[in-house]
Structures are given as structure tokens and as C-alpha cells.
Amino acid sequence: CVYLLVRKIAQPLNSLRLTMERVAEGAIHSRYLPQRWGFEVNAIGKYFNETLDALLLHQKQAEAERMKREKLAQELQLGQEIQTGLLPREFPLIRDLDIGAGCLQAKEVGGDFYDVFPLSSGKILIVVADLAGKGISACLFSLGLRSSLRALAETTDNLSQLLKKANDLFLLDAGDSGEFATLWLGLLEKRTLHYASLGHPPALLKRGEALQELSTHHPALGLMPFSAVRSHSQTLETGDALLIYTDGVTEAHDAAKQMYGIERLKQSFLDCKEPTASVAAEQILQDVQSFSQDVPQHDDLTLLLIQVL
């Protein structure tokens, strides 16, 4: 009887040992089953089961987080590739114009882009745009918007009609996504610049030591249907410089959360005496970086500078 009793008491301990061995060999879903004569061993087995379940849950969560991080990294890389493709690698050679630009990308992928595109009519399409959203969707909307503007500019010389059609197309694509874009667009015909700004910061025209803001104060693209879009015209002269930028430039901030602002940008633009547009654009961006003291920014810093020769 004593022998049988000892065997019965030893069975739960045996069962727990075998379960542990199976788990160690890779059978991670093996579990200790409570035994009639288990007593304290049953309690240990229950604790073992709970610990194993918790470890497996943690492992599953860690794997899900790893896959999520990998997916985000892939999306970020794809978004950066699309965003880089939005920006011209080099500008077309256009008589009497020197063109420079710069873009300091934030950590998040955005939808800023600039474009200088010669049209078959001989006019020059000039665009700086800023998509409100972030990520791949913003990049794709930017890509579609740039293509629409280039195509529409070949079909009409009327800036109001061009932007009205572009807005209609953007509304169709955006649907209920809430995406919208601020935009400064110009059509340069010889020395006459026809321009419109849709929710975008005013461009700055430098003539000598004077600055003029070029804006039409129109709502952003993609917010509502437009019945018409206001446009203005400006005659350019030799020596003029035109600076078009996104709000990421003026809203760049330092460690104290103080913004760079429009007045600093104006002064930096006035102080810039560089002979080429590309060097001048780089100098202005360096001034913004010097102000922000390498504080990470949440928006792209994008600008386009055109000098009239």
C-alpha cells in the first residue's frame, strides 16, 4: 500500500517533469494537467502553465511589434523615394533665369514639392505645393497633383480655369480623406508673371532693397469646389529675385519653441547677396538651421528661388 501511495504521489511530479522536458524540446504548447494526488505540485504546474502562457503572449506581441516596425520602415523608405522623385534633380536651362531650390525633409514623410516646367507654348510653369497630410498618401497625392498641373497647363493659358480644374480633380481623388494642399502657382510669359496662391504663404519678390509679397489669399486646394480662382500679374525686371516657400520654413522653431517667422525670412532674403540662386537658397536654409539649432522639425522646409538675369 505504501508503495502504491508513493507511486501515486510521484506521478504528478513526473507529469510536471515530462511537460517541462517537452516544452524544452520545442513543444511550447504542452501544458501540465492537474493530477488527483498532485497537491502542491498542481499549484506549481498551474504557475508553470501561466508563466508559459505569459511568455508566449509576450513573444507574440513582440513579433507583432517587430513586423509593424518593419512595415513602417518599408513605408517610410517608399515614401522617401516617392518624395525624392517629386523634386527635380536638375532644373531646365531657361534663358534669363537662374533657379535654385532646397528641401530639408522632416522625420515624417511629407508632400512638399516644387516644380519649374517649360510648356510647349513657351511659358514656364512655376509651382510650390504643400500637402496637409503625411506619409505615403501625401506623397501620392503630391505626385498626382504635379502631373495634373503639368497636363492642365498645356491645355489652357487661363490660370483661373487651370486651378479650378485641378481642384475638381483633387476633390475627386481625395474623396472624404480630408487631404488638401496649399499651393503657389505661376505662369511666366517672357517677363510677365501671372500667379495665384491657394492657402499658401505669400511669395517674396526682391527688387533692390525692397520686398513685395505676392499673394491672392485664396482657400487651399481640395477644401471645396471653386467657382473661380483669383489671379494677379507682376512684371519682372532684371535683377529681381523671387522666393517661394512652404510654411515649414517660417514655422521652424528653436529649443524654446520660438518660430523662425516671416520677418526673419525677409531679412535673410534681403541680406543674401549670393551670385547664384542655388547658393542663395542654400544660404537661406542654413540661416533657418542656425536659428533652430538642429532641433528636429515636424514639417519639411522647402523653398524655390528664381533670379531674373
Tab-separated table of C-alpha atoms in Angstrom:
chain	number	residue	atom	x	y	z
A	1	CYS	CA	0.000	0.000	0.000
A	2	VAL	CA	2.811	2.357	0.889
A	3	TYR	CA	4.466	1.604	-2.437
A	4	LEU	CA	1.269	2.332	-4.359
A	5	LEU	CA	0.739	5.542	-2.391
A	6	VAL	CA	4.271	6.727	-3.169
A	7	ARG	CA	3.737	5.977	-6.857
A	8	LYS	CA	0.523	7.989	-6.925
A	9	ILE	CA	2.195	10.934	-5.218
A	10	ALA	CA	5.170	10.686	-7.581
A	11	GLN	CA	3.004	10.716	-10.723
A	12	PRO	CA	2.182	14.471	-10.609
A	13	LEU	CA	5.865	15.322	-10.194
A	14	ASN	CA	6.689	13.014	-13.079
A	15	SER	CA	3.989	14.598	-15.206
A	16	LEU	CA	5.338	18.087	-14.472
A	17	ARG	CA	8.899	16.990	-15.312
A	18	LEU	CA	7.799	15.442	-18.618
A	19	THR	CA	5.819	18.566	-19.512
A	20	MET	CA	8.865	20.750	-18.861
A	21	GLU	CA	11.040	18.449	-20.977
A	22	ARG	CA	8.559	18.576	-23.884
A	23	VAL	CA	8.498	22.382	-23.694
A	24	ALA	CA	12.306	22.481	-23.611
A	25	GLU	CA	12.367	20.293	-26.737
A	26	GLY	CA	10.125	22.761	-28.597
A	27	ALA	CA	6.600	21.597	-27.823
A	28	ILE	CA	5.746	25.050	-26.471
A	29	HIS	CA	2.018	24.361	-26.360
A	30	SER	CA	2.383	21.427	-23.945
A	31	ARG	CA	0.744	22.075	-20.576
A	32	TYR	CA	0.737	20.404	-17.170
A	33	LEU	CA	-2.584	18.694	-16.451
A	34	PRO	CA	-3.649	18.697	-12.760
A	35	GLN	CA	-3.369	15.297	-11.074
A	36	ARG	CA	-5.665	13.818	-8.393
A	37	TRP	CA	-2.780	13.376	-5.960
A	38	GLY	CA	-0.952	16.495	-7.116
A	39	PHE	CA	-1.449	18.748	-4.106
A	40	GLU	CA	1.405	21.338	-4.137
A	41	VAL	CA	2.661	20.000	-7.483
A	42	ASN	CA	-0.643	21.030	-9.076
A	43	ALA	CA	-0.104	24.563	-7.787
A	44	ILE	CA	3.428	24.594	-9.219
A	45	GLY	CA	2.107	23.194	-12.508
A	46	LYS	CA	-0.564	25.893	-12.685
A	47	TYR	CA	2.079	28.560	-12.112
A	48	PHE	CA	4.241	26.958	-14.804
A	49	ASN	CA	1.333	26.991	-17.280
A	50	GLU	CA	0.524	30.632	-16.535
A	51	THR	CA	4.167	31.670	-16.872
A	52	LEU	CA	4.465	29.844	-20.187
A	53	ASP	CA	1.243	31.445	-21.474
A	54	ALA	CA	2.525	34.892	-20.465
A	55	LEU	CA	5.864	34.279	-22.198
A	56	LEU	CA	4.153	33.127	-25.389
A	57	LEU	CA	1.831	36.141	-25.330
A	58	HIS	CA	4.814	38.477	-24.867
A	59	GLN	CA	6.637	36.728	-27.697
A	60	LYS	CA	3.586	37.110	-29.950
A	61	GLN	CA	3.248	40.799	-29.091
A	62	ALA	CA	6.969	41.369	-29.651
A	63	GLU	CA	6.749	39.683	-33.048
A	64	ALA	CA	3.734	41.805	-33.996
A	65	GLU	CA	5.603	44.958	-32.939
A	66	ARG	CA	8.641	43.875	-34.948
A	67	MET	CA	6.531	43.304	-38.050
A	68	LYS	CA	4.814	46.647	-37.510
A	69	ARG	CA	8.165	48.424	-37.238
A	70	GLU	CA	9.424	46.682	-40.371
A	71	LYS	CA	6.271	47.679	-42.252
A	72	LEU	CA	6.591	51.290	-41.096
A	73	ALA	CA	10.252	51.317	-42.106
A	74	GLN	CA	9.350	49.979	-45.556
A	75	GLU	CA	6.591	52.572	-45.929
A	76	LEU	CA	8.946	55.322	-44.790
A	77	GLN	CA	11.581	54.236	-47.310
A	78	LEU	CA	8.998	54.045	-50.099
A	79	GLY	CA	7.601	57.450	-49.113
A	80	GLN	CA	11.078	58.989	-49.111
A	81	GLU	CA	11.763	57.537	-52.562
A	82	ILE	CA	8.491	58.977	-53.890
A	83	GLN	CA	9.171	62.324	-52.215
A	84	THR	CA	12.688	62.476	-53.655
A	85	GLY	CA	11.257	61.687	-57.093
A	86	LEU	CA	8.879	64.645	-56.776
A	87	LEU	CA	11.767	67.101	-56.662
A	88	PRO	CA	13.617	67.879	-59.922
A	89	ARG	CA	17.178	66.541	-59.914
A	90	GLU	CA	18.161	69.497	-62.050
A	91	PHE	CA	16.304	72.498	-63.431
A	92	PRO	CA	15.813	73.122	-67.143
A	93	LEU	CA	18.060	75.756	-68.692
A	94	ILE	CA	15.794	78.761	-69.205
A	95	ARG	CA	17.032	81.953	-70.787
A	96	ASP	CA	17.382	84.913	-68.395
A	97	LEU	CA	16.528	82.808	-65.326
A	98	ASP	CA	18.759	81.316	-62.636
A	99	ILE	CA	16.922	78.775	-60.493
A	100	GLY	CA	17.829	77.260	-57.145
A	101	ALA	CA	15.923	75.301	-54.518
A	102	GLY	CA	16.299	73.416	-51.302
A	103	CYS	CA	14.350	70.984	-49.164
A	104	LEU	CA	15.204	69.854	-45.651
A	105	GLN	CA	12.994	66.846	-45.031
A	106	ALA	CA	11.479	66.240	-41.614
A	107	LYS	CA	11.465	62.790	-39.983
A	108	GLU	CA	7.943	62.186	-41.203
A	109	VAL	CA	7.468	61.849	-44.942
A	110	GLY	CA	5.519	64.811	-46.269
A	111	GLY	CA	4.110	66.007	-49.557
A	112	ASP	CA	6.067	69.185	-50.288
A	113	PHE	CA	7.211	69.671	-53.854
A	114	TYR	CA	8.415	72.363	-56.223
A	115	ASP	CA	8.437	72.383	-59.997
A	116	VAL	CA	9.709	74.576	-62.833
A	117	PHE	CA	8.325	73.170	-66.055
A	118	PRO	CA	8.704	74.665	-69.570
A	119	LEU	CA	5.481	74.406	-71.579
A	120	SER	CA	5.105	73.927	-75.325
A	121	SER	CA	3.614	77.439	-75.514
A	122	GLY	CA	6.931	78.892	-74.355
A	123	LYS	CA	5.566	79.785	-70.921
A	124	ILE	CA	7.104	78.489	-67.713
A	125	LEU	CA	5.030	76.726	-65.061
A	126	ILE	CA	6.268	77.517	-61.537
A	127	VAL	CA	4.829	75.598	-58.557
A	128	VAL	CA	5.474	75.178	-54.857
A	129	ALA	CA	2.953	72.999	-53.003
A	130	ASP	CA	2.476	71.557	-49.539
A	131	LEU	CA	0.136	68.617	-48.865
A	132	ALA	CA	-1.536	68.778	-45.448
A	133	GLY	CA	-1.115	65.082	-44.706
A	134	LYS	CA	1.923	62.898	-44.030
A	135	GLY	CA	3.133	59.517	-45.181
A	136	ILE	CA	2.805	57.709	-48.473
A	137	SER	CA	-0.722	59.023	-49.125
A	138	ALA	CA	0.524	62.628	-49.052
A	139	CYS	CA	3.361	61.725	-51.436
A	140	LEU	CA	0.962	60.024	-53.836
A	141	PHE	CA	-1.446	62.969	-53.755
A	142	SER	CA	1.500	65.273	-54.463
A	143	LEU	CA	2.576	63.118	-57.390
A	144	GLY	CA	-0.949	63.207	-58.829
A	145	LEU	CA	-1.262	66.952	-58.282
A	146	ARG	CA	2.045	67.697	-60.002
A	147	SER	CA	1.038	65.578	-63.006
A	148	SER	CA	-2.382	67.260	-63.184
A	149	LEU	CA	-0.884	70.745	-63.093
A	150	ARG	CA	1.638	69.934	-65.825
A	151	ALA	CA	-1.035	68.412	-68.067
A	152	LEU	CA	-3.611	71.161	-67.486
A	153	ALA	CA	-1.041	73.915	-68.089
A	154	GLU	CA	-0.600	72.534	-71.607
A	155	THR	CA	-4.340	72.848	-72.318
A	156	THR	CA	-5.138	76.385	-71.138
A	157	ASP	CA	-3.477	79.756	-70.671
A	158	ASN	CA	-6.169	80.801	-68.210
A	159	LEU	CA	-4.753	80.440	-64.705
A	160	SER	CA	-8.193	80.544	-63.079
A	161	GLN	CA	-9.518	77.719	-65.271
A	162	LEU	CA	-6.347	75.695	-64.750
A	163	LEU	CA	-6.628	75.820	-60.973
A	164	LYS	CA	-10.387	75.256	-60.985
A	165	LYS	CA	-9.930	72.049	-62.993
A	166	ALA	CA	-7.000	70.981	-60.823
A	167	ASN	CA	-9.164	71.459	-57.743
A	168	ASP	CA	-12.014	69.426	-59.263
A	169	LEU	CA	-9.617	66.549	-59.960
A	170	PHE	CA	-8.086	66.777	-56.495
A	171	LEU	CA	-11.536	66.645	-54.874
A	172	LEU	CA	-12.376	63.514	-56.881
A	173	ASP	CA	-9.156	61.802	-55.818
A	174	ALA	CA	-9.261	62.915	-52.178
A	175	GLY	CA	-12.898	61.944	-51.581
A	176	ASP	CA	-13.562	62.010	-47.833
A	177	SER	CA	-9.904	61.561	-46.884
A	178	GLY	CA	-9.598	65.140	-45.634
A	179	GLU	CA	-6.463	65.718	-47.710
A	180	PHE	CA	-5.860	69.226	-49.041
A	181	ALA	CA	-2.955	71.181	-50.444
A	182	THR	CA	-1.672	74.726	-50.208
A	183	LEU	CA	-0.239	75.910	-53.470
A	184	TRP	CA	1.560	78.850	-55.049
A	185	LEU	CA	1.474	78.674	-58.833
A	186	GLY	CA	2.804	80.993	-61.504
A	187	LEU	CA	2.831	81.118	-65.301
A	188	LEU	CA	5.750	83.149	-66.570
A	189	GLU	CA	5.305	84.597	-70.065
A	190	LYS	CA	8.527	86.399	-71.022
A	191	ARG	CA	8.754	88.988	-68.207
A	192	THR	CA	5.103	88.837	-67.108
A	193	LEU	CA	4.317	86.573	-64.159
A	194	HIS	CA	0.677	85.514	-63.716
A	195	TYR	CA	0.251	83.957	-60.278
A	196	ALA	CA	-2.223	82.671	-57.696
A	197	SER	CA	-1.799	81.386	-54.159
A	198	LEU	CA	-4.240	78.933	-52.605
A	199	GLY	CA	-3.910	78.874	-48.833
A	200	HIS	CA	-0.146	79.251	-49.285
A	201	PRO	CA	2.289	81.740	-47.734
A	202	PRO	CA	2.939	84.762	-49.977
A	203	ALA	CA	5.920	84.602	-52.307
A	204	LEU	CA	8.540	87.306	-51.787
A	205	LEU	CA	9.733	89.449	-54.703
A	206	LYS	CA	13.027	91.239	-54.018
A	207	ARG	CA	13.804	94.297	-56.121
A	208	GLY	CA	16.875	96.117	-54.913
A	209	GLU	CA	16.428	96.577	-51.167
A	210	ALA	CA	12.634	96.347	-51.276
A	211	LEU	CA	10.409	93.318	-50.775
A	212	GLN	CA	6.911	92.773	-52.113
A	213	GLU	CA	4.542	89.987	-51.061
A	214	LEU	CA	2.794	88.190	-53.929
A	215	SER	CA	-0.430	86.528	-52.791
A	216	THR	CA	-4.069	86.219	-53.835
A	217	HIS	CA	-5.419	84.986	-50.450
A	218	HIS	CA	-7.489	82.124	-51.854
A	219	PRO	CA	-8.614	78.975	-49.933
A	220	ALA	CA	-6.457	75.877	-50.244
A	221	LEU	CA	-6.878	73.252	-52.938
A	222	GLY	CA	-9.190	70.368	-52.052
A	223	LEU	CA	-11.344	72.074	-49.426
A	224	MET	CA	-14.360	72.933	-51.607
A	225	PRO	CA	-15.402	73.370	-55.243
A	226	PHE	CA	-14.259	76.678	-56.779
A	227	SER	CA	-16.450	78.828	-58.978
A	228	ALA	CA	-13.379	80.885	-59.908
A	229	VAL	CA	-9.823	81.467	-58.744
A	230	ARG	CA	-8.344	84.962	-58.455
A	231	SER	CA	-5.008	85.624	-60.139
A	232	HIS	CA	-2.702	88.622	-60.319
A	233	SER	CA	0.095	89.659	-62.658
A	234	GLN	CA	3.527	91.122	-61.966
A	235	THR	CA	6.135	92.404	-64.396
A	236	LEU	CA	9.624	91.142	-63.579
A	237	GLU	CA	12.789	93.163	-64.118
A	238	THR	CA	16.450	92.269	-64.470
A	239	GLY	CA	17.923	91.765	-61.006
A	240	ASP	CA	14.648	90.682	-59.413
A	241	ALA	CA	14.621	87.596	-57.182
A	242	LEU	CA	11.506	85.563	-56.386
A	243	LEU	CA	11.378	83.372	-53.255
A	244	ILE	CA	8.559	80.827	-52.885
A	245	TYR	CA	8.484	78.638	-49.785
A	246	THR	CA	6.323	76.375	-47.635
A	247	ASP	CA	5.186	77.201	-44.112
A	248	GLY	CA	7.708	74.694	-42.759
A	249	VAL	CA	10.328	77.427	-43.259
A	250	THR	CA	8.616	80.151	-41.243
A	251	GLU	CA	7.304	77.682	-38.653
A	252	ALA	CA	10.725	76.152	-37.952
A	253	HIS	CA	11.351	76.517	-34.226
A	254	ASP	CA	14.216	76.536	-31.773
A	255	ALA	CA	14.528	74.707	-28.453
A	256	ALA	CA	12.400	77.393	-26.766
A	257	LYS	CA	9.585	76.764	-29.322
A	258	GLN	CA	10.120	80.217	-30.816
A	259	MET	CA	9.337	80.233	-34.553
A	260	TYR	CA	11.669	81.485	-37.270
A	261	GLY	CA	8.845	83.616	-38.688
A	262	ILE	CA	8.264	85.685	-41.794
A	263	GLU	CA	10.289	88.707	-40.616
A	264	ARG	CA	13.476	86.651	-40.148
A	265	LEU	CA	12.920	85.085	-43.562
A	266	LYS	CA	12.526	88.501	-45.165
A	267	GLN	CA	15.701	89.776	-43.534
A	268	SER	CA	17.639	86.667	-44.533
A	269	PHE	CA	16.422	87.083	-48.115
A	270	LEU	CA	17.391	90.781	-48.168
A	271	ASP	CA	20.816	90.033	-46.680
A	272	CYS	CA	21.508	87.301	-49.222
A	273	LYS	CA	23.866	88.660	-51.898
A	274	GLU	CA	24.978	85.371	-53.409
A	275	PRO	CA	25.505	85.487	-57.189
A	276	THR	CA	23.691	82.220	-57.956
A	277	ALA	CA	20.204	81.133	-56.990
A	278	SER	CA	21.306	77.701	-55.773
A	279	VAL	CA	23.877	79.133	-53.365
A	280	ALA	CA	21.393	81.793	-52.211
A	281	ALA	CA	18.742	79.145	-51.486
A	282	GLU	CA	21.294	77.094	-49.537
A	283	GLN	CA	22.313	80.151	-47.518
A	284	ILE	CA	18.717	80.890	-46.505
A	285	LEU	CA	18.172	77.281	-45.401
A	286	GLN	CA	21.410	77.404	-43.424
A	287	ASP	CA	20.127	80.518	-41.661
A	288	VAL	CA	16.945	78.637	-40.700
A	289	GLN	CA	19.014	75.692	-39.434
A	290	SER	CA	21.266	78.018	-37.450
A	291	PHE	CA	18.190	79.540	-35.810
A	292	SER	CA	16.612	76.188	-34.951
A	293	GLN	CA	19.935	74.895	-33.558
A	294	ASP	CA	19.390	71.434	-35.063
A	295	VAL	CA	16.100	70.964	-33.193
A	296	PRO	CA	14.166	68.221	-35.092
A	297	GLN	CA	11.383	69.754	-37.172
A	298	HIS	CA	7.918	68.300	-37.750
A	299	ASP	CA	7.485	69.673	-41.271
A	300	ASP	CA	9.599	69.849	-44.417
A	301	LEU	CA	11.463	73.100	-45.106
A	302	THR	CA	11.068	73.745	-48.824
A	303	LEU	CA	11.887	76.787	-50.915
A	304	LEU	CA	12.349	77.765	-54.552
A	305	LEU	CA	14.383	80.812	-55.577
A	306	ILE	CA	14.370	82.333	-59.063
A	307	GLN	CA	16.668	85.157	-60.112
A	308	VAL	CA	15.950	87.232	-63.226
A	309	LEU	CA	19.111	87.875	-65.266
